[in-house]
Amino acid sequence: MSRLIYLDTNIYRDFLEMRTNRKGRPLDELSGKVFDRAVSCEFNIVISDWVIEQLSHQSMLEKSRVLFSELKERKKFIHVLTDNEDRIAARKSGNYDDYLHALLARKGNAEYLITRNIKDFIPFKKLIEPKLPENL
């Protein structure tokens, strides 16, 4: 069975928006390699309704449809849903967005949470280990 990983919303955005960092490093290529590795059966991706909601608020949902359909077609997605208890716990955490991602990653049995914002997830390391896409 493929390993399970959870991708923070910024990984999808890096890929879909073809973003670079301040030094001009192509973040879309690094994120794209994660998707390529998933398609080649190295990983399955845990995706949450929270990621989809964030992408829709950032007008990225339409751009993501092609990526999502390919990954769904190849059975590379495992979908996990947010419930009321998850949202209550996230509100209590003091960092709603990131805590909810960490909680949903754990709920989906992901091995790692892949993100560009490692420092934001260090407080939640007991829930899930954060990693940069290039360190996966």
CSV table of N, CA and C in Angstrom, one decimal:
chain,number,residue,atom,x,y,z
A,1,MET,N,0.8,-1.2,0.0
A,1,MET,CA,0.0,0.0,0.0
A,1,MET,C,0.9,1.2,0.0
A,2,SER,N,0.5,2.2,-0.7
A,2,SER,CA,1.2,3.5,-0.8
A,2,SER,C,1.1,4.2,0.5
A,3,ARG,N,2.1,5.0,0.8
A,3,ARG,CA,2.1,5.8,2.0
A,3,ARG,C,1.1,6.9,1.9
A,4,LEU,N,0.6,7.4,3.0
A,4,LEU,CA,-0.4,8.5,3.0
A,4,LEU,C,0.3,9.8,3.4
A,5,ILE,N,0.0,10.8,2.6
A,5,ILE,CA,0.5,12.2,2.9
A,5,ILE,C,-0.7,13.1,2.8
A,6,TYR,N,-0.6,14.2,3.5
A,6,TYR,CA,-1.6,15.3,3.5
A,6,TYR,C,-0.9,16.5,3.0
A,7,LEU,N,-1.5,17.2,2.1
A,7,LEU,CA,-0.9,18.4,1.5
A,7,LEU,C,-1.6,19.7,2.0
A,8,ASP,N,-0.9,20.6,2.6
A,8,ASP,CA,-1.4,21.8,3.0
A,8,ASP,C,-1.9,22.6,1.8
A,9,THR,N,-2.8,23.5,1.9
A,9,THR,CA,-3.3,24.3,0.8
A,9,THR,C,-2.2,25.0,0.0
A,10,ASN,N,-1.2,25.4,0.7
A,10,ASN,CA,-0.1,26.2,0.0
A,10,ASN,C,0.6,25.3,-1.1
A,11,ILE,N,0.6,24.0,-0.9
A,11,ILE,CA,1.3,23.1,-1.9
A,11,ILE,C,0.4,23.1,-3.2
A,12,TYR,N,-0.9,23.0,-3.0
A,12,TYR,CA,-1.7,23.1,-4.2
A,12,TYR,C,-1.6,24.4,-4.9
A,13,ARG,N,-1.5,25.5,-4.1
A,13,ARG,CA,-1.4,26.8,-4.7
A,13,ARG,C,-0.1,27.0,-5.4
A,14,ASP,N,1.0,26.5,-4.8
A,14,ASP,CA,2.3,26.6,-5.5
A,14,ASP,C,2.3,26.0,-6.9
A,15,PHE,N,1.7,24.8,-6.9
A,15,PHE,CA,1.6,24.1,-8.2
A,15,PHE,C,0.6,24.8,-9.2
A,16,LEU,N,-0.5,25.1,-8.8
A,16,LEU,CA,-1.6,25.7,-9.6
A,16,LEU,C,-1.3,27.1,-10.1
A,17,GLU,N,-0.6,27.9,-9.2
A,17,GLU,CA,-0.3,29.3,-9.5
A,17,GLU,C,1.1,29.5,-10.1
A,18,MET,N,1.9,28.3,-10.2
A,18,MET,CA,3.2,28.4,-10.7
A,18,MET,C,4.1,29.4,-9.9
A,19,ARG,N,4.0,29.3,-8.6
A,19,ARG,CA,4.7,30.3,-7.7
A,19,ARG,C,6.2,30.0,-7.6
A,20,THR,N,6.9,31.0,-7.3
A,20,THR,CA,8.3,30.9,-6.9
A,20,THR,C,8.5,31.6,-5.6
A,21,ASN,N,9.7,31.2,-5.0
A,21,ASN,CA,10.0,31.9,-3.7
A,21,ASN,C,10.7,33.2,-4.0
A,22,ARG,N,11.1,33.9,-2.9
A,22,ARG,CA,11.7,35.2,-3.1
A,22,ARG,C,13.0,35.1,-3.9
A,23,LYS,N,13.7,34.0,-3.9
A,23,LYS,CA,14.9,33.8,-4.6
A,23,LYS,C,14.7,33.3,-6.0
A,24,GLY,N,13.5,33.2,-6.4
A,24,GLY,CA,13.1,32.7,-7.7
A,24,GLY,C,13.1,31.2,-7.9
A,25,ARG,N,13.2,30.5,-6.8
A,25,ARG,CA,13.1,29.0,-6.8
A,25,ARG,C,11.7,28.6,-7.2
A,26,PRO,N,11.6,27.7,-8.2
A,26,PRO,CA,10.2,27.3,-8.7
A,26,PRO,C,9.5,26.4,-7.8
A,27,LEU,N,8.7,26.9,-7.0
A,27,LEU,CA,7.9,26.1,-6.0
A,27,LEU,C,6.9,25.1,-6.7
A,28,ASP,N,6.5,25.6,-7.9
A,28,ASP,CA,5.5,24.7,-8.6
A,28,ASP,C,6.2,23.4,-9.0
A,29,GLU,N,7.5,23.4,-9.4
A,29,GLU,CA,8.2,22.2,-9.8
A,29,GLU,C,8.3,21.3,-8.6
A,30,LEU,N,8.6,21.8,-7.4
A,30,LEU,CA,8.8,21.0,-6.2
A,30,LEU,C,7.4,20.4,-5.8
A,31,SER,N,6.4,21.1,-5.9
A,31,SER,CA,5.0,20.6,-5.6
A,31,SER,C,4.6,19.6,-6.7
A,32,GLY,N,4.9,19.9,-7.9
A,32,GLY,CA,4.6,19.0,-9.0
A,32,GLY,C,5.2,17.6,-8.9
A,33,LYS,N,6.4,17.6,-8.3
A,33,LYS,CA,7.1,16.3,-8.1
A,33,LYS,C,6.3,15.5,-7.1
A,34,VAL,N,5.7,16.1,-6.1
A,34,VAL,CA,4.9,15.4,-5.2
A,34,VAL,C,3.7,14.7,-5.9
A,35,PHE,N,3.1,15.5,-6.7
A,35,PHE,CA,1.9,14.9,-7.5
A,35,PHE,C,2.4,13.8,-8.4
A,36,ASP,N,3.5,14.0,-9.1
A,36,ASP,CA,4.0,13.0,-9.9
A,36,ASP,C,4.3,11.7,-9.2
A,37,ARG,N,4.9,11.9,-8.0
A,37,ARG,CA,5.2,10.7,-7.2
A,37,ARG,C,3.9,10.0,-6.7
A,38,ALA,N,2.8,10.8,-6.5
A,38,ALA,CA,1.6,10.1,-6.1
A,38,ALA,C,1.0,9.4,-7.3
A,39,VAL,N,1.0,10.0,-8.5
A,39,VAL,CA,0.5,9.3,-9.7
A,39,VAL,C,1.3,8.0,-9.9
A,40,SER,N,2.6,8.0,-9.6
A,40,SER,CA,3.4,6.8,-9.9
A,40,SER,C,3.3,5.8,-8.7
A,41,CYS,N,2.3,6.0,-7.8
A,41,CYS,CA,2.0,5.0,-6.8
A,41,CYS,C,2.9,5.0,-5.6
A,42,GLU,N,3.7,6.1,-5.4
A,42,GLU,CA,4.5,6.2,-4.2
A,42,GLU,C,3.7,6.7,-3.0
A,43,PHE,N,2.7,7.5,-3.3
A,43,PHE,CA,1.9,8.1,-2.2
A,43,PHE,C,0.4,8.0,-2.6
A,44,ASN,N,-0.4,8.1,-1.6
A,44,ASN,CA,-1.8,8.5,-1.7
A,44,ASN,C,-2.0,9.7,-1.0
A,45,ILE,N,-2.8,10.6,-1.4
A,45,ILE,CA,-3.0,11.9,-0.8
A,45,ILE,C,-4.3,12.0,-0.1
A,46,VAL,N,-4.2,12.4,1.2
A,46,VAL,CA,-5.4,12.6,2.0
A,46,VAL,C,-5.8,14.1,1.7
A,47,ILE,N,-7.0,14.2,1.2
A,47,ILE,CA,-7.5,15.6,0.9
A,47,ILE,C,-8.7,15.8,1.8
A,48,SER,N,-8.8,17.0,2.3
A,48,SER,CA,-9.9,17.3,3.2
A,48,SER,C,-10.9,18.3,2.6
A,49,ASP,N,-12.0,18.3,3.1
A,49,ASP,CA,-13.0,19.4,2.7
A,49,ASP,C,-12.5,20.8,3.0
A,50,TRP,N,-11.6,20.8,4.0
A,50,TRP,CA,-11.0,22.1,4.5
A,50,TRP,C,-10.1,22.6,3.4
A,51,VAL,N,-9.3,21.8,2.8
A,51,VAL,CA,-8.4,22.2,1.6
A,51,VAL,C,-9.3,22.7,0.5
A,52,ILE,N,-10.3,21.9,0.2
A,52,ILE,CA,-11.2,22.3,-0.9
A,52,ILE,C,-11.9,23.7,-0.7
A,53,GLU,N,-12.3,23.9,0.6
A,53,GLU,CA,-12.9,25.1,1.0
A,53,GLU,C,-11.9,26.3,0.8
A,54,GLN,N,-10.7,26.1,1.3
A,54,GLN,CA,-9.7,27.1,1.2
A,54,GLN,C,-9.4,27.5,-0.3
A,55,LEU,N,-9.3,26.5,-1.1
A,55,LEU,CA,-9.0,26.7,-2.5
A,55,LEU,C,-10.2,27.4,-3.2
A,56,SER,N,-11.4,27.1,-2.8
A,56,SER,CA,-12.5,27.8,-3.4
A,56,SER,C,-12.6,29.3,-3.0
A,57,HIS,N,-12.2,29.6,-1.7
A,57,HIS,CA,-12.1,31.0,-1.3
A,57,HIS,C,-11.0,31.8,-2.0
A,58,GLN,N,-10.0,31.1,-2.5
A,58,GLN,CA,-8.9,31.7,-3.2
A,58,GLN,C,-9.1,31.6,-4.7
A,59,SER,N,-10.3,31.3,-5.1
A,59,SER,CA,-10.6,31.2,-6.6
A,59,SER,C,-9.7,30.2,-7.3
A,60,MET,N,-9.3,29.1,-6.6
A,60,MET,CA,-8.4,28.1,-7.2
A,60,MET,C,-9.1,26.8,-7.5
A,61,LEU,N,-10.4,26.7,-7.1
A,61,LEU,CA,-11.1,25.5,-7.3
A,61,LEU,C,-11.2,25.1,-8.8
A,62,GLU,N,-11.5,26.0,-9.6
A,62,GLU,CA,-11.6,25.7,-11.0
A,62,GLU,C,-10.3,25.2,-11.6
A,63,LYS,N,-9.2,25.9,-11.3
A,63,LYS,CA,-7.9,25.5,-11.7
A,63,LYS,C,-7.5,24.1,-11.2
A,64,SER,N,-8.0,23.7,-10.0
A,64,SER,CA,-7.6,22.5,-9.4
A,64,SER,C,-8.4,21.3,-10.0
A,65,ARG,N,-9.5,21.5,-10.7
A,65,ARG,CA,-10.4,20.4,-11.1
A,65,ARG,C,-9.6,19.4,-12.0
A,66,VAL,N,-8.8,19.8,-12.9
A,66,VAL,CA,-8.0,18.9,-13.7
A,66,VAL,C,-7.1,18.0,-12.9
A,67,LEU,N,-6.4,18.7,-12.0
A,67,LEU,CA,-5.5,17.9,-11.1
A,67,LEU,C,-6.3,17.0,-10.2
A,68,PHE,N,-7.4,17.4,-9.6
A,68,PHE,CA,-8.2,16.6,-8.8
A,68,PHE,C,-8.8,15.4,-9.6
A,69,SER,N,-9.2,15.7,-10.8
A,69,SER,CA,-9.9,14.6,-11.6
A,69,SER,C,-8.9,13.5,-11.9
A,70,GLU,N,-7.6,13.9,-12.3
A,70,GLU,CA,-6.6,12.9,-12.6
A,70,GLU,C,-6.2,12.1,-11.4
A,71,LEU,N,-6.1,12.7,-10.2
A,71,LEU,CA,-5.7,12.0,-9.0
A,71,LEU,C,-6.9,11.1,-8.6
A,72,LYS,N,-8.1,11.6,-8.7
A,72,LYS,CA,-9.3,10.7,-8.3
A,72,LYS,C,-9.4,9.5,-9.3
A,73,GLU,N,-9.2,9.8,-10.6
A,73,GLU,CA,-9.3,8.7,-11.6
A,73,GLU,C,-8.3,7.6,-11.3
A,74,ARG,N,-7.1,8.0,-10.8
A,74,ARG,CA,-6.1,7.0,-10.5
A,74,ARG,C,-6.2,6.5,-9.1
A,75,LYS,N,-7.3,6.9,-8.4
A,75,LYS,CA,-7.5,6.5,-7.0
A,75,LYS,C,-6.4,6.8,-6.1
A,76,LYS,N,-5.9,8.0,-6.2
A,76,LYS,CA,-4.8,8.6,-5.4
A,76,LYS,C,-5.3,9.4,-4.2
A,77,PHE,N,-6.6,9.7,-4.2
A,77,PHE,CA,-7.1,10.6,-3.1
A,77,PHE,C,-7.8,9.8,-2.1
A,78,ILE,N,-7.7,10.1,-0.8
A,78,ILE,CA,-8.5,9.6,0.3
A,78,ILE,C,-9.1,10.9,0.9
A,79,HIS,N,-10.4,10.9,0.9
A,79,HIS,CA,-11.1,12.1,1.3
A,79,HIS,C,-11.5,12.0,2.7
A,80,VAL,N,-11.2,13.1,3.5
A,80,VAL,CA,-11.6,13.2,4.9
A,80,VAL,C,-12.4,14.4,5.1
A,81,LEU,N,-13.4,14.3,6.0
A,81,LEU,CA,-14.4,15.4,6.2
A,81,LEU,C,-14.2,16.0,7.6
A,82,THR,N,-14.4,17.3,7.7
A,82,THR,CA,-14.4,18.0,8.9
A,82,THR,C,-15.7,17.8,9.6
A,83,ASP,N,-15.7,17.5,10.9
A,83,ASP,CA,-16.9,17.5,11.6
A,83,ASP,C,-16.9,18.6,12.7
A,84,ASN,N,-18.0,18.8,13.4
A,84,ASN,CA,-18.2,19.9,14.4
A,84,ASN,C,-17.1,19.8,15.5
A,85,GLU,N,-16.8,18.6,15.9
A,85,GLU,CA,-15.8,18.4,17.0
A,85,GLU,C,-14.4,18.9,16.5
A,86,ASP,N,-14.1,18.7,15.2
A,86,ASP,CA,-12.8,19.1,14.6
A,86,ASP,C,-12.8,20.7,14.7
A,87,ARG,N,-13.9,21.3,14.3
A,87,ARG,CA,-13.9,22.8,14.3
A,87,ARG,C,-13.8,23.4,15.7
A,88,ILE,N,-14.4,22.7,16.6
A,88,ILE,CA,-14.4,23.2,18.0
A,88,ILE,C,-13.0,23.1,18.5
A,89,ALA,N,-12.3,22.0,18.3
A,89,ALA,CA,-10.9,21.8,18.7
A,89,ALA,C,-10.0,22.8,18.0
A,90,ALA,N,-10.2,23.1,16.8
A,90,ALA,CA,-9.4,24.1,16.0
A,90,ALA,C,-9.6,25.5,16.6
A,91,ARG,N,-10.8,25.8,17.0
A,91,ARG,CA,-11.0,27.1,17.6
A,91,ARG,C,-10.3,27.3,18.9
A,92,LYS,N,-10.2,26.2,19.7
A,92,LYS,CA,-9.6,26.3,21.0
A,92,LYS,C,-8.0,26.3,20.8
A,93,SER,N,-7.5,25.9,19.7
A,93,SER,CA,-6.1,25.8,19.5
A,93,SER,C,-5.3,27.1,19.4
A,94,GLY,N,-6.0,28.2,19.0
A,94,GLY,CA,-5.4,29.5,18.8
A,94,GLY,C,-4.8,29.7,17.4
A,95,ASN,N,-4.8,28.6,16.6
A,95,ASN,CA,-4.4,28.7,15.2
A,95,ASN,C,-5.4,27.8,14.4
A,96,TYR,N,-6.5,28.3,14.2
A,96,TYR,CA,-7.6,27.5,13.6
A,96,TYR,C,-7.2,26.8,12.3
A,97,ASP,N,-6.7,27.6,11.3
A,97,ASP,CA,-6.4,27.0,10.0
A,97,ASP,C,-5.4,25.9,10.1
A,98,ASP,N,-4.3,26.1,10.6
A,98,ASP,CA,-3.2,25.1,10.7
A,98,ASP,C,-3.6,24.0,11.6
A,99,TYR,N,-4.2,24.2,12.7
A,99,TYR,CA,-4.5,23.1,13.6
A,99,TYR,C,-5.5,22.2,12.9
A,100,LEU,N,-6.5,22.8,12.2
A,100,LEU,CA,-7.5,22.0,11.5
A,100,LEU,C,-6.8,21.1,10.4
A,101,HIS,N,-5.9,21.7,9.7
A,101,HIS,CA,-5.1,20.8,8.7
A,101,HIS,C,-4.4,19.7,9.4
A,102,ALA,N,-3.7,20.0,10.5
A,102,ALA,CA,-3.0,18.9,11.3
A,102,ALA,C,-4.0,17.9,11.8
A,103,LEU,N,-5.1,18.3,12.3
A,103,LEU,CA,-6.1,17.4,12.8
A,103,LEU,C,-6.6,16.5,11.7
A,104,LEU,N,-6.9,17.1,10.6
A,104,LEU,CA,-7.5,16.3,9.5
A,104,LEU,C,-6.5,15.4,8.9
A,105,ALA,N,-5.2,15.8,8.9
A,105,ALA,CA,-4.1,14.9,8.4
A,105,ALA,C,-4.1,13.6,9.3
A,106,ARG,N,-4.1,13.9,10.6
A,106,ARG,CA,-4.1,12.7,11.5
A,106,ARG,C,-5.3,11.9,11.3
A,107,LYS,N,-6.5,12.5,11.2
A,107,LYS,CA,-7.7,11.8,11.0
A,107,LYS,C,-7.7,10.9,9.8
A,108,GLY,N,-7.0,11.4,8.8
A,108,GLY,CA,-6.9,10.6,7.5
A,108,GLY,C,-5.7,9.6,7.5
A,109,ASN,N,-5.1,9.5,8.7
A,109,ASN,CA,-3.9,8.5,8.9
A,109,ASN,C,-2.7,8.9,8.0
A,110,ALA,N,-2.5,10.1,7.7
A,110,ALA,CA,-1.4,10.6,6.9
A,110,ALA,C,-0.1,10.4,7.8
A,111,GLU,N,0.9,10.1,7.1
A,111,GLU,CA,2.2,9.9,7.7
A,111,GLU,C,2.9,11.3,7.9
A,112,TYR,N,2.7,12.2,6.9
A,112,TYR,CA,3.3,13.5,7.0
A,112,TYR,C,2.3,14.6,6.5
A,113,LEU,N,2.5,15.8,7.0
A,113,LEU,CA,1.8,16.9,6.4
A,113,LEU,C,2.8,17.7,5.6
A,114,ILE,N,2.6,17.8,4.3
A,114,ILE,CA,3.5,18.5,3.5
A,114,ILE,C,3.1,20.0,3.3
A,115,THR,N,4.0,20.9,3.6
A,115,THR,CA,3.7,22.3,3.7
A,115,THR,C,5.0,23.1,3.4
A,116,ARG,N,4.7,24.4,3.1
A,116,ARG,CA,5.8,25.3,3.0
A,116,ARG,C,6.0,26.0,4.3
A,117,ASN,N,5.1,25.9,5.2
A,117,ASN,CA,5.1,26.7,6.5
A,117,ASN,C,5.4,25.7,7.7
A,118,ILE,N,6.6,25.1,7.6
A,118,ILE,CA,7.0,24.2,8.7
A,118,ILE,C,6.8,24.8,10.1
A,119,LYS,N,7.3,26.0,10.3
A,119,LYS,CA,7.3,26.7,11.6
A,119,LYS,C,5.8,26.8,12.1
A,120,ASP,N,4.9,26.9,11.3
A,120,ASP,CA,3.5,27.1,11.7
A,120,ASP,C,2.9,25.7,12.3
A,121,PHE,N,3.5,24.6,11.9
A,121,PHE,CA,3.0,23.3,12.3
A,121,PHE,C,3.8,22.7,13.4
A,122,ILE,N,4.9,23.3,13.8
A,122,ILE,CA,5.8,22.7,14.8
A,122,ILE,C,4.9,22.5,16.1
A,123,PRO,N,4.1,23.5,16.5
A,123,PRO,CA,3.3,23.3,17.7
A,123,PRO,C,2.4,22.1,17.7
A,124,PHE,N,2.1,21.6,16.5
A,124,PHE,CA,1.1,20.5,16.3
A,124,PHE,C,1.9,19.2,15.9
A,125,LYS,N,3.2,19.1,16.1
A,125,LYS,CA,4.0,18.0,15.7
A,125,LYS,C,3.6,16.7,16.4
A,126,LYS,N,2.9,16.8,17.5
A,126,LYS,CA,2.4,15.5,18.2
A,126,LYS,C,1.2,14.9,17.4
A,127,LEU,N,0.5,15.8,16.6
A,127,LEU,CA,-0.6,15.3,15.8
A,127,LEU,C,0.0,14.7,14.5
A,128,ILE,N,0.9,15.4,13.8
A,128,ILE,CA,1.4,15.0,12.5
A,128,ILE,C,2.8,15.7,12.3
A,129,GLU,N,3.7,15.0,11.6
A,129,GLU,CA,5.0,15.5,11.3
A,129,GLU,C,4.9,16.4,10.0
A,130,PRO,N,5.3,17.7,10.1
A,130,PRO,CA,5.3,18.5,8.9
A,130,PRO,C,6.6,18.3,8.2
A,131,LYS,N,6.6,18.4,6.8
A,131,LYS,CA,7.7,18.3,6.0
A,131,LYS,C,7.6,19.2,4.8
A,132,LEU,N,8.7,19.6,4.3
A,132,LEU,CA,8.7,20.4,3.0
A,132,LEU,C,8.6,19.4,1.9
A,133,PRO,N,8.0,19.7,0.8
A,133,PRO,CA,7.9,18.8,-0.3
A,133,PRO,C,9.2,18.2,-0.8
A,134,GLU,N,10.3,19.0,-0.8
A,134,GLU,CA,11.6,18.6,-1.2
A,134,GLU,C,12.3,17.7,-0.3
A,135,ASN,N,11.8,17.6,1.0
A,135,ASN,CA,12.3,16.7,2.0
A,135,ASN,C,11.5,15.4,2.2
A,136,LEU,N,10.6,15.2,1.3
A,136,LEU,CA,9.7,14.0,1.4
A,136,LEU,C,10.4,12.8,0.9
